[in-house]
Amino acid sequence: MKKLLFLVAFIGLSFFGLYTTANIYLDKKLNLQEEALVEVKKGASLTSVASQLAKSQMIVYPRIFVKLGQFYGYGQSIKYGEYLLRSSDSYRDVLQKLS
């Protein structure tokens, strides 16, 4: 019984830790000194947009950006167009703008 209780507590704390870490990452601000215009081509995927942002050094760890974007439901709803990104924008803000 103690082992089961320990396992449940461990799993619960692990999920809490992952959730907290994910939110800290998504609240990270873009690496920008000034505003930047980003063009998303028609049919672009979240992976290609993350790669574009990483090449411009606006985000760190594009794979995590993509995975969290997919987890929170932004993966299939990327819309093409031009987006004005500001240094005050968080990663979460970018995902919301792109949707």
PDB file of C-alpha atoms in Angstrom:
ATOM      1  CA  MET A   1       0.000   0.000   0.000  1.00  0.00           C
ATOM      2  CA  LYS A   2       2.845   2.413   0.813  1.00  0.00           C
ATOM      3  CA  LYS A   3       4.438   1.672  -2.565  1.00  0.00           C
ATOM      4  CA  LEU A   4       1.187   2.456  -4.378  1.00  0.00           C
ATOM      5  CA  LEU A   5       0.749   5.693  -2.462  1.00  0.00           C
ATOM      6  CA  PHE A   6       4.349   6.645  -3.193  1.00  0.00           C
ATOM      7  CA  LEU A   7       3.871   5.855  -6.906  1.00  0.00           C
ATOM      8  CA  VAL A   8       0.699   7.949  -7.136  1.00  0.00           C
ATOM      9  CA  ALA A   9       2.398  10.862  -5.355  1.00  0.00           C
ATOM     10  CA  PHE A  10       5.461  10.569  -7.590  1.00  0.00           C
ATOM     11  CA  ILE A  11       3.372  10.567 -10.775  1.00  0.00           C
ATOM     12  CA  GLY A  12       1.307  13.510  -9.541  1.00  0.00           C
ATOM     13  CA  LEU A  13       4.364  15.560  -8.672  1.00  0.00           C
ATOM     14  CA  SER A  14       5.972  14.665 -11.999  1.00  0.00           C
ATOM     15  CA  PHE A  15       2.965  15.908 -13.963  1.00  0.00           C
ATOM     16  CA  PHE A  16       2.838  19.059 -11.856  1.00  0.00           C
ATOM     17  CA  GLY A  17       6.535  19.651 -12.550  1.00  0.00           C
ATOM     18  CA  LEU A  18       6.101  19.126 -16.296  1.00  0.00           C
ATOM     19  CA  TYR A  19       3.080  21.419 -16.386  1.00  0.00           C
ATOM     20  CA  THR A  20       4.925  24.142 -14.486  1.00  0.00           C
ATOM     21  CA  THR A  21       8.006  23.834 -16.694  1.00  0.00           C
ATOM     22  CA  ALA A  22       5.873  23.992 -19.859  1.00  0.00           C
ATOM     23  CA  ASN A  23       4.175  27.173 -18.677  1.00  0.00           C
ATOM     24  CA  ILE A  24       7.487  28.780 -17.747  1.00  0.00           C
ATOM     25  CA  TYR A  25       8.780  27.997 -21.267  1.00  0.00           C
ATOM     26  CA  LEU A  26       5.646  29.365 -22.948  1.00  0.00           C
ATOM     27  CA  ASP A  27       5.839  32.572 -20.901  1.00  0.00           C
ATOM     28  CA  LYS A  28       9.410  33.212 -22.097  1.00  0.00           C
ATOM     29  CA  LYS A  29       9.734  36.436 -24.114  1.00  0.00           C
ATOM     30  CA  LEU A  30      10.966  36.491 -27.692  1.00  0.00           C
ATOM     31  CA  ASN A  31      14.619  37.298 -28.243  1.00  0.00           C
ATOM     32  CA  LEU A  32      14.025  40.580 -30.086  1.00  0.00           C
ATOM     33  CA  GLN A  33      15.497  44.036 -29.719  1.00  0.00           C
ATOM     34  CA  GLU A  34      12.758  45.630 -31.803  1.00  0.00           C
ATOM     35  CA  GLU A  35       9.677  44.593 -33.738  1.00  0.00           C
ATOM     36  CA  ALA A  36      10.025  41.976 -36.456  1.00  0.00           C
ATOM     37  CA  LEU A  37       7.741  41.066 -39.334  1.00  0.00           C
ATOM     38  CA  VAL A  38       7.422  37.327 -39.928  1.00  0.00           C
ATOM     39  CA  GLU A  39       5.808  35.895 -43.042  1.00  0.00           C
ATOM     40  CA  VAL A  40       4.114  32.517 -42.814  1.00  0.00           C
ATOM     41  CA  LYS A  41       3.588  30.898 -46.205  1.00  0.00           C
ATOM     42  CA  LYS A  42       0.332  29.212 -47.121  1.00  0.00           C
ATOM     43  CA  GLY A  43       0.393  25.589 -45.961  1.00  0.00           C
ATOM     44  CA  ALA A  44       3.256  26.151 -43.515  1.00  0.00           C
ATOM     45  CA  SER A  45       3.378  23.830 -40.538  1.00  0.00           C
ATOM     46  CA  LEU A  46       4.110  24.709 -36.945  1.00  0.00           C
ATOM     47  CA  THR A  47       7.438  22.904 -37.370  1.00  0.00           C
ATOM     48  CA  SER A  48       8.461  25.079 -40.316  1.00  0.00           C
ATOM     49  CA  VAL A  49       7.421  28.267 -38.504  1.00  0.00           C
ATOM     50  CA  ALA A  50       9.365  27.228 -35.399  1.00  0.00           C
ATOM     51  CA  SER A  51      12.389  26.511 -37.579  1.00  0.00           C
ATOM     52  CA  GLN A  52      12.064  29.954 -39.174  1.00  0.00           C
ATOM     53  CA  LEU A  53      11.838  31.625 -35.747  1.00  0.00           C
ATOM     54  CA  ALA A  54      14.816  29.643 -34.458  1.00  0.00           C
ATOM     55  CA  LYS A  55      16.948  30.561 -37.497  1.00  0.00           C
ATOM     56  CA  SER A  56      16.160  34.201 -36.750  1.00  0.00           C
ATOM     57  CA  GLN A  57      17.167  33.488 -33.133  1.00  0.00           C
ATOM     58  CA  MET A  58      13.768  34.614 -31.847  1.00  0.00           C
ATOM     59  CA  ILE A  59      13.074  31.363 -29.999  1.00  0.00           C
ATOM     60  CA  VAL A  60      15.183  28.737 -28.281  1.00  0.00           C
ATOM     61  CA  TYR A  61      14.485  24.990 -28.566  1.00  0.00           C
ATOM     62  CA  PRO A  62      12.101  24.921 -31.546  1.00  0.00           C
ATOM     63  CA  ARG A  63      11.254  21.237 -30.977  1.00  0.00           C
ATOM     64  CA  ILE A  64       9.876  22.039 -27.534  1.00  0.00           C
ATOM     65  CA  PHE A  65       7.999  25.004 -29.033  1.00  0.00           C
ATOM     66  CA  VAL A  66       6.379  22.662 -31.570  1.00  0.00           C
ATOM     67  CA  LYS A  67       5.543  19.915 -29.065  1.00  0.00           C
ATOM     68  CA  LEU A  68       3.962  22.345 -26.605  1.00  0.00           C
ATOM     69  CA  GLY A  69       2.123  24.089 -29.428  1.00  0.00           C
ATOM     70  CA  GLN A  70       0.699  20.750 -30.536  1.00  0.00           C
ATOM     71  CA  PHE A  71      -0.156  19.759 -26.964  1.00  0.00           C
ATOM     72  CA  TYR A  72      -2.089  22.982 -26.419  1.00  0.00           C
ATOM     73  CA  GLY A  73      -3.900  22.609 -29.761  1.00  0.00           C
ATOM     74  CA  TYR A  74      -2.077  25.101 -31.955  1.00  0.00           C
ATOM     75  CA  GLY A  75      -0.456  22.551 -34.264  1.00  0.00           C
ATOM     76  CA  GLN A  76      -3.209  22.252 -36.858  1.00  0.00           C
ATOM     77  CA  SER A  77      -4.484  25.822 -36.843  1.00  0.00           C
ATOM     78  CA  ILE A  78      -1.545  27.823 -38.231  1.00  0.00           C
ATOM     79  CA  LYS A  79      -2.774  30.587 -40.524  1.00  0.00           C
ATOM     80  CA  TYR A  80      -0.658  32.093 -43.259  1.00  0.00           C
ATOM     81  CA  GLY A  81       0.066  35.787 -43.489  1.00  0.00           C
ATOM     82  CA  GLU A  82       2.372  38.411 -42.057  1.00  0.00           C
ATOM     83  CA  TYR A  83       2.737  38.777 -38.293  1.00  0.00           C
ATOM     84  CA  LEU A  84       4.267  41.635 -36.358  1.00  0.00           C
ATOM     85  CA  LEU A  85       6.177  40.237 -33.390  1.00  0.00           C
ATOM     86  CA  ARG A  86       7.319  42.416 -30.521  1.00  0.00           C
ATOM     87  CA  SER A  87       9.963  41.884 -27.868  1.00  0.00           C
ATOM     88  CA  SER A  88       7.175  41.901 -25.271  1.00  0.00           C
ATOM     89  CA  ASP A  89       5.502  38.868 -26.919  1.00  0.00           C
ATOM     90  CA  SER A  90       5.841  35.524 -25.185  1.00  0.00           C
ATOM     91  CA  TYR A  91       6.071  32.193 -26.968  1.00  0.00           C
ATOM     92  CA  ARG A  92       2.429  31.642 -26.002  1.00  0.00           C
ATOM     93  CA  ASP A  93       1.508  35.002 -27.614  1.00  0.00           C
ATOM     94  CA  VAL A  94       3.178  33.899 -30.838  1.00  0.00           C
ATOM     95  CA  LEU A  95       1.249  30.623 -30.884  1.00  0.00           C
ATOM     96  CA  GLN A  96      -1.991  32.505 -30.311  1.00  0.00           C
ATOM     97  CA  LYS A  97      -1.222  35.022 -33.079  1.00  0.00           C
ATOM     98  CA  LEU A  98      -0.418  32.251 -35.542  1.00  0.00           C
ATOM     99  CA  SER A  99      -3.722  30.505 -34.856  1.00  0.00           C
TER     100      SER A  99
END
